[in-house]
């Protein structure tokens, strides 16, 4: 049993990422999509926290949403894996439930 | 009822309420989902965390001034639909200066860690 | 694997419907099945047949229609949420059908995973 969590809000605007990190269980997957992808960037003041989170959870960011926003997939925090939509589908299939932090 | 309704499959559903009522419609329409799901004999859980705890605050009066429908009595009617698994997160109450005595319906108060564990046991998680 | 898809927001205002569409398309291209796409809350506006975005932008309603046609998708608009917002038989775009919220719960039961996209 593991869960795929999706977070689609910028951490600079809303607390959805905090809520997700507060409720995900060790080993769960967290996928950042839409405005949620900003949390994956290593230049932000969240980077240390996200690098740390990537040690407890499997951290992912959606390539299409990074690219849409001019964020270079090469500049995500250590431990964060960039996936395409096919990868998103694989993550949903590989985990037993999906929790969208809307 | 459709044949599928009698498939015998019982899943653990959790309705996660994280938004306050009235500012947006999510709380009201989640409640409509919950009521419908009662007809499917599923294992229904309702979780209230973050601003979702405001949904079950006593004394709501959206009608007289804001001109909106008061749907809060519906939470008390859930028991009649055999929806009795209502969980509220302790930390979310505390952060907002609320206690269990402020709530309009009997609930089980869980720590954030226990809420996380319970969420991890679910098959289907819906929110708004 | 069978996926159920829930779309909670209308087109254009929020990316939710685009994300749901891209996910559904990727899942179908990988050989998965979409049990049903259910439109709830403002998501019912995705089925508004009168939407006409500028021609240099994507047409979200048309995207769903094309995908549904190609893969015979079941696209259901919640009757109560639709009535509240004026999405009824006379405003409903082709390829969508109106039905009860029970169709969402049923998708949750029948599908292996229920994917929610919203605000």
Short mmCIF file of C-alpha atoms in Angstrom, two decimals:
data_model
loop_
_atom_site.label_atom_id
_atom_site.label_comp_id
_atom_site.label_asym_id
_atom_site.label_seq_id
_atom_site.Cartn_x
_atom_site.Cartn_y
_atom_site.Cartn_z
CA UNK A 1 0.00 0.00 0.00
CA UNK A 2 1.41 3.32 -1.05
CA UNK A 3 -0.19 6.51 -2.26
CA UNK A 4 0.57 8.92 -5.08
CA UNK A 5 -0.01 12.47 -3.88
CA UNK A 6 -0.39 15.29 -6.39
CA UNK A 7 0.17 18.94 -5.49
CA UNK A 8 -0.92 21.58 -8.00
CA UNK A 9 -0.49 24.84 -6.05
CA UNK A 10 2.50 27.13 -5.80
CA UNK A 11 4.00 26.84 -2.31
CA UNK A 12 4.36 30.62 -2.35
CA UNK A 13 0.62 31.13 -2.63
CA UNK A 14 -1.13 28.27 -0.87
CA UNK A 15 -0.43 25.71 1.86
CA UNK A 16 -1.32 22.59 -0.15
CA UNK A 17 2.28 21.36 -0.26
CA UNK A 18 2.58 21.71 3.53
CA UNK A 19 -0.66 19.78 3.94
CA UNK A 20 0.60 17.05 1.62
CA UNK A 21 4.01 16.78 3.34
CA UNK A 22 2.22 16.65 6.70
CA UNK A 23 0.09 13.66 5.66
CA UNK A 24 2.11 11.62 3.18
CA UNK A 25 3.63 8.44 4.62
CA UNK A 26 7.29 7.47 4.20
CA UNK A 27 7.75 5.81 0.81
CA UNK A 28 4.73 7.53 -0.77
CA UNK A 29 5.17 9.31 -4.09
CA UNK A 30 4.61 13.07 -4.39
CA UNK A 31 4.15 14.52 -7.87
CA UNK A 32 4.26 18.29 -8.37
CA UNK A 33 2.04 19.46 -11.23
CA UNK A 34 0.65 22.76 -12.57
CA UNK A 35 1.75 25.64 -10.29
CA UNK A 36 3.01 23.04 -7.82
CA UNK A 37 6.17 22.58 -9.89
CA UNK A 38 7.72 25.79 -8.53
CA UNK A 39 8.40 23.88 -5.30
CA UNK A 40 10.80 21.61 -7.21
CA UNK A 41 13.26 24.35 -8.17
CA UNK A 42 16.58 24.33 -6.36
CA UNK A 43 17.04 28.10 -6.37
CA UNK A 44 14.05 28.71 -4.07
CA UNK A 45 14.14 29.17 -0.31
CA UNK A 46 12.31 25.83 -0.03
CA UNK A 47 15.10 23.84 -1.64
CA UNK A 48 16.60 22.46 1.58
CA UNK A 49 13.20 21.30 2.76
CA UNK A 50 12.39 19.70 -0.59
CA UNK A 51 15.76 17.95 -0.80
CA UNK A 52 15.02 16.60 2.65
CA UNK A 53 11.48 15.56 1.64
CA UNK A 54 12.95 13.66 -1.30
CA UNK A 55 14.74 11.43 1.22
CA UNK A 56 11.48 10.41 2.92
CA UNK A 57 9.20 10.41 -0.12
CA UNK A 58 9.66 9.73 -3.81
CA UNK A 59 9.55 13.24 -5.25
CA UNK A 60 8.58 13.97 -8.85
CA UNK A 61 7.78 17.03 -10.99
CA UNK A 62 5.85 17.05 -14.26
CA UNK A 63 8.04 18.04 -17.21
CA UNK A 64 5.25 19.66 -19.24
CA UNK A 65 4.34 22.01 -16.41
CA UNK A 66 7.99 22.94 -15.71
CA UNK A 67 8.53 23.72 -19.38
CA UNK A 68 5.27 25.66 -19.67
CA UNK A 69 6.54 27.99 -16.95
CA UNK A 70 10.08 28.42 -18.20
CA UNK A 71 11.53 26.23 -15.46
CA UNK A 72 14.54 24.19 -16.54
CA UNK A 73 14.07 20.49 -15.63
CA UNK A 74 17.83 20.38 -15.07
CA UNK A 75 17.45 22.76 -12.12
CA UNK A 76 15.17 20.76 -9.85
CA UNK A 77 16.32 19.84 -6.34
CA UNK A 78 18.45 16.76 -5.73
CA UNK A 79 16.31 13.65 -5.44
CA UNK A 80 13.48 15.02 -7.57
CA UNK A 81 12.74 13.07 -10.75
CA UNK A 82 11.20 14.84 -13.73
CA UNK A 83 8.52 12.76 -15.48
CA UNK A 84 6.31 13.23 -18.53
CA UNK A 85 2.58 12.47 -18.67
CA UNK A 86 3.31 8.81 -19.42
CA UNK A 87 5.37 8.79 -16.22
CA UNK A 88 2.43 10.38 -14.35
CA UNK A 89 0.24 7.49 -15.58
CA UNK A 90 2.86 4.96 -14.47
CA UNK A 91 3.00 6.54 -11.00
CA UNK A 92 -0.79 6.39 -10.68
CA UNK A 93 -0.73 2.72 -11.68
CA UNK A 94 2.21 1.82 -9.43
CA UNK A 95 0.64 3.22 -6.25
CA UNK A 96 -2.52 1.75 -4.75
CA UNK A 97 -4.38 5.07 -4.33
CA UNK A 98 -4.14 8.66 -5.47
CA UNK A 99 -4.64 11.68 -3.23
CA UNK A 100 -4.96 15.02 -5.01
CA UNK A 101 -4.23 17.88 -2.60
CA UNK A 102 -6.63 20.37 -4.17
CA UNK B 1 -30.37 0.51 -9.22
CA UNK B 2 -27.79 -0.50 -11.79
CA UNK B 3 -26.37 -3.99 -11.59
CA UNK B 4 -22.95 -2.58 -10.77
CA UNK B 5 -24.35 -1.18 -7.55
CA UNK B 6 -24.77 -4.74 -6.37
CA UNK B 7 -21.29 -5.84 -7.38
CA UNK B 8 -20.47 -6.54 -3.76
CA UNK B 9 -17.29 -4.48 -3.99
CA UNK B 10 -16.82 -2.42 -0.87
CA UNK B 11 -14.07 0.16 -1.05
CA UNK B 12 -12.80 2.57 1.54
CA UNK B 13 -13.83 6.03 0.40
CA UNK B 14 -12.56 9.15 2.11
CA UNK B 15 -13.96 12.60 1.54
CA UNK B 16 -11.25 15.03 2.53
CA UNK B 17 -12.59 18.43 3.48
CA UNK B 18 -9.87 21.07 3.57
CA UNK B 19 -11.79 24.17 2.52
CA UNK B 20 -13.98 26.54 4.50
CA UNK B 21 -17.69 26.77 3.65
CA UNK B 22 -19.32 29.71 1.80
CA UNK B 23 -16.16 31.28 0.33
CA UNK B 24 -16.30 28.54 -2.30
CA UNK B 25 -18.89 25.87 -3.10
CA UNK B 26 -16.65 22.85 -2.51
CA UNK B 27 -17.92 22.03 1.00
CA UNK B 28 -21.53 21.97 -0.16
CA UNK B 29 -20.91 19.84 -3.23
CA UNK B 30 -18.67 17.40 -1.33
CA UNK B 31 -21.62 16.89 1.00
CA UNK B 32 -23.77 16.02 -2.00
CA UNK B 33 -21.18 13.41 -3.04
CA UNK B 34 -21.17 11.95 0.45
CA UNK B 35 -24.95 11.64 0.55
CA UNK B 36 -25.04 9.88 -2.82
CA UNK B 37 -22.28 7.48 -1.85
CA UNK B 38 -24.41 6.29 1.08
CA UNK B 39 -26.64 4.53 -1.48
CA UNK B 40 -23.69 2.42 -2.68
CA UNK B 41 -22.96 0.65 0.60
CA UNK B 42 -19.33 1.72 0.59
CA UNK B 43 -17.11 2.22 3.63
CA UNK B 44 -17.40 6.01 3.81
CA UNK B 45 -15.08 8.23 5.85
CA UNK B 46 -15.22 12.00 6.15
CA UNK B 47 -12.11 13.87 7.18
CA UNK B 48 -12.02 17.51 8.26
CA UNK B 49 -8.63 19.15 8.29
CA UNK B 50 -7.08 22.53 7.59
CA UNK B 51 -9.89 25.05 6.84
CA UNK B 52 -12.27 22.11 6.44
CA UNK B 53 -12.82 22.17 10.21
CA UNK B 54 -14.75 25.43 9.71
CA UNK B 55 -17.41 23.42 7.84
CA UNK B 56 -18.64 21.91 11.09
CA UNK B 57 -18.32 25.00 13.32
CA UNK B 58 -21.44 25.61 15.39
CA UNK B 59 -23.65 28.64 14.87
CA UNK B 60 -23.32 29.18 11.11
CA UNK B 61 -25.79 31.78 9.80
CA UNK B 62 -25.00 32.47 6.15
CA UNK B 63 -28.60 33.31 5.28
CA UNK B 64 -29.43 36.45 7.24
CA UNK B 65 -26.53 38.59 6.08
CA UNK B 66 -24.57 36.88 3.32
CA UNK B 67 -27.72 35.59 1.66
CA UNK B 68 -26.48 32.03 1.20
CA UNK B 69 -28.08 28.70 2.04
CA UNK B 70 -27.17 27.21 5.41
CA UNK B 71 -26.25 23.61 4.64
CA UNK B 72 -24.56 22.94 7.98
CA UNK B 73 -27.59 21.03 9.43
CA UNK B 74 -26.88 18.34 6.80
CA UNK B 75 -23.77 17.24 8.72
CA UNK B 76 -26.04 16.28 11.61
CA UNK B 77 -28.28 14.30 9.24
CA UNK B 78 -25.41 12.10 7.97
CA UNK B 79 -25.95 9.63 10.79
CA UNK B 80 -29.37 8.83 9.28
CA UNK B 81 -27.55 7.73 6.12
CA UNK B 82 -25.24 5.47 8.12
CA UNK B 83 -22.34 7.85 7.58
CA UNK B 84 -20.84 7.88 11.02
CA UNK B 85 -17.10 7.92 10.44
CA UNK B 86 -16.29 11.59 10.85
CA UNK B 87 -12.71 12.50 11.71
CA UNK B 88 -11.32 15.88 12.65
CA UNK B 89 -7.65 16.72 12.89
CA UNK B 90 -6.53 17.95 16.30
CA UNK B 91 -3.77 20.20 14.97
CA UNK B 92 -6.14 21.88 12.51
CA UNK B 93 -8.54 22.71 15.36
CA UNK B 94 -5.74 24.04 17.55
CA UNK B 95 -4.22 26.19 14.82
CA UNK B 96 -7.61 27.90 14.46
CA UNK B 97 -8.31 28.31 18.17
CA UNK B 98 -11.16 25.79 18.04
CA UNK B 99 -11.98 22.84 20.27
CA UNK B 100 -14.29 19.85 19.88
CA UNK B 101 -16.93 21.82 21.83
CA UNK B 102 -17.14 24.27 18.91
CA UNK B 103 -18.30 21.55 16.51
CA UNK B 104 -21.92 20.91 15.57
CA UNK B 105 -21.65 17.16 15.14
CA UNK B 106 -20.02 14.30 17.09
CA UNK B 107 -16.62 13.45 15.61
CA UNK B 108 -13.51 11.48 16.37
CA UNK B 109 -10.55 13.78 16.90
CA UNK B 110 -7.29 12.41 15.49
CA UNK B 111 -3.73 13.66 15.59
CA UNK B 112 -2.21 14.64 12.24
CA UNK B 113 -0.06 11.49 12.36
CA UNK B 114 -3.11 9.28 12.88
CA UNK B 115 -5.03 11.12 10.15
CA UNK B 116 -2.11 10.47 7.79
CA UNK B 117 -2.18 6.78 8.68
CA UNK B 118 -5.93 6.57 8.11
CA UNK B 119 -5.59 8.32 4.74
CA UNK B 120 -2.99 5.75 3.78
CA UNK B 121 -5.57 2.97 4.22
CA UNK B 122 -8.06 4.42 1.72
CA UNK B 123 -8.88 3.14 -1.78
CA UNK B 124 -10.56 6.27 -3.10
CA UNK B 125 -9.86 9.80 -1.89
CA UNK B 126 -12.09 12.66 -2.99
CA UNK B 127 -12.05 16.22 -1.88
CA UNK B 128 -12.63 19.69 -3.01
CA UNK C 1 -5.59 -0.72 -15.72
CA UNK C 2 -8.91 1.13 -15.49
CA UNK C 3 -8.83 4.83 -14.59
CA UNK C 4 -11.70 7.04 -13.53
CA UNK C 5 -11.17 10.77 -14.11
CA UNK C 6 -12.85 13.57 -12.16
CA UNK C 7 -12.71 17.13 -13.51
CA UNK C 8 -13.64 19.75 -10.91
CA UNK C 9 -12.98 23.03 -12.73
CA UNK C 10 -14.22 24.69 -15.88
CA UNK C 11 -12.01 25.20 -18.93
CA UNK C 12 -9.59 28.15 -19.33
CA UNK C 13 -9.93 29.63 -15.83
CA UNK C 14 -7.89 26.78 -14.39
CA UNK C 15 -5.48 24.21 -15.84
CA UNK C 16 -7.35 21.28 -14.22
CA UNK C 17 -9.28 20.22 -17.32
CA UNK C 18 -6.15 20.45 -19.53
CA UNK C 19 -4.20 18.33 -17.03
CA UNK C 20 -7.01 15.77 -16.87
CA UNK C 21 -7.13 15.65 -20.66
CA UNK C 22 -3.35 15.18 -20.99
CA UNK C 23 -3.42 12.46 -18.35
CA UNK C 24 -6.34 10.65 -20.01
CA UNK C 25 -4.65 10.87 -23.42
CA UNK C 26 -1.36 9.51 -22.07
CA UNK C 27 -3.15 6.69 -20.23
CA UNK C 28 -5.08 5.68 -23.37
CA UNK C 29 -1.93 5.84 -25.50
CA UNK C 30 -0.26 3.48 -23.04
CA UNK C 31 -3.11 1.01 -23.52
CA UNK C 32 -4.98 1.71 -20.28
CA UNK C 33 -8.74 2.05 -20.13
CA UNK C 34 -10.67 5.14 -19.03
CA UNK C 35 -13.77 3.85 -17.28
CA UNK C 36 -15.41 7.26 -17.21
CA UNK C 37 -14.67 10.99 -17.16
CA UNK C 38 -16.95 12.75 -14.71
CA UNK C 39 -17.44 16.52 -14.68
CA UNK C 40 -18.44 18.03 -11.35
CA UNK C 41 -18.50 21.47 -9.68
CA UNK C 42 -17.61 24.12 -12.32
CA UNK C 43 -16.18 21.22 -14.33
CA UNK C 44 -19.62 20.95 -15.94
CA UNK C 45 -18.70 24.05 -18.01
CA UNK C 46 -16.36 21.83 -20.04
CA UNK C 47 -19.54 20.53 -21.67
CA UNK C 48 -20.87 23.99 -22.64
CA UNK C 49 -21.45 23.82 -26.38
CA UNK C 50 -21.40 27.60 -26.75
CA UNK C 51 -17.78 28.05 -25.70
CA UNK C 52 -15.72 29.61 -28.48
CA UNK C 53 -12.11 30.32 -27.53
CA UNK C 54 -9.91 32.37 -29.89
CA UNK C 55 -8.72 30.23 -32.81
CA UNK C 56 -5.04 30.47 -31.78
CA UNK C 57 -5.80 28.81 -28.43
CA UNK C 58 -6.77 25.20 -27.70
CA UNK C 59 -10.47 24.36 -27.52
CA UNK C 60 -10.82 22.34 -24.33
CA UNK C 61 -14.33 21.10 -25.06
CA UNK C 62 -13.30 20.01 -28.55
CA UNK C 63 -10.20 18.24 -27.18
CA UNK C 64 -12.42 16.14 -24.94
CA UNK C 65 -14.87 15.47 -27.76
CA UNK C 66 -12.13 14.27 -30.10
CA UNK C 67 -10.58 12.02 -27.46
CA UNK C 68 -14.01 10.62 -26.60
CA UNK C 69 -14.74 9.92 -30.23
CA UNK C 70 -11.41 8.20 -30.82
CA UNK C 71 -11.55 6.02 -27.72
CA UNK C 72 -15.34 5.80 -27.12
CA UNK C 73 -15.04 7.56 -23.77
CA UNK C 74 -17.99 7.86 -21.41
CA UNK C 75 -18.10 11.57 -20.48
CA UNK C 76 -20.67 12.34 -17.80
CA UNK C 77 -21.81 15.75 -16.57
CA UNK C 78 -23.35 15.83 -13.08
CA UNK C 79 -27.03 16.68 -13.43
CA UNK C 80 -27.31 18.66 -10.19
CA UNK C 81 -24.08 20.62 -10.73
CA UNK C 82 -25.15 21.24 -14.35
CA UNK C 83 -28.63 22.46 -13.44
CA UNK C 84 -27.13 24.87 -10.94
CA UNK C 85 -24.91 26.32 -13.69
CA UNK C 86 -27.14 26.10 -16.76
CA UNK C 87 -25.51 23.07 -18.36
CA UNK C 88 -28.62 21.21 -19.45
CA UNK C 89 -29.68 19.26 -22.57
CA UNK C 90 -30.03 22.44 -24.66
CA UNK C 91 -26.53 23.71 -23.81
CA UNK C 92 -24.75 20.35 -23.70
CA UNK C 93 -21.97 19.76 -26.23
CA UNK C 94 -22.01 16.59 -28.28
CA UNK C 95 -20.22 13.59 -26.83
CA UNK C 96 -21.19 14.39 -23.24
CA UNK C 97 -24.15 12.97 -21.35
CA UNK C 98 -25.93 14.19 -18.25
CA UNK C 99 -26.42 11.82 -15.36
CA UNK C 100 -26.40 11.57 -11.58
CA UNK C 101 -23.58 11.90 -9.12
CA UNK C 102 -23.92 8.16 -8.53
CA UNK C 103 -21.97 7.73 -11.79
CA UNK C 104 -18.93 9.23 -10.06
CA UNK C 105 -19.21 6.94 -7.05
CA UNK C 106 -19.66 4.00 -9.41
CA UNK C 107 -16.47 5.05 -11.25
CA UNK C 108 -14.70 5.13 -7.89
CA UNK C 109 -15.84 1.57 -7.24
CA UNK C 110 -15.26 0.14 -10.71
CA UNK C 111 -12.03 1.87 -11.70
CA UNK C 112 -8.67 0.77 -10.30
CA UNK C 113 -7.70 4.41 -9.66
CA UNK C 114 -9.77 7.58 -9.45
CA UNK C 115 -7.84 10.66 -10.56
CA UNK C 116 -9.15 14.06 -9.41
CA UNK C 117 -8.16 17.28 -11.15
CA UNK C 118 -9.28 20.57 -9.70
CA UNK C 119 -8.37 23.81 -7.97
#
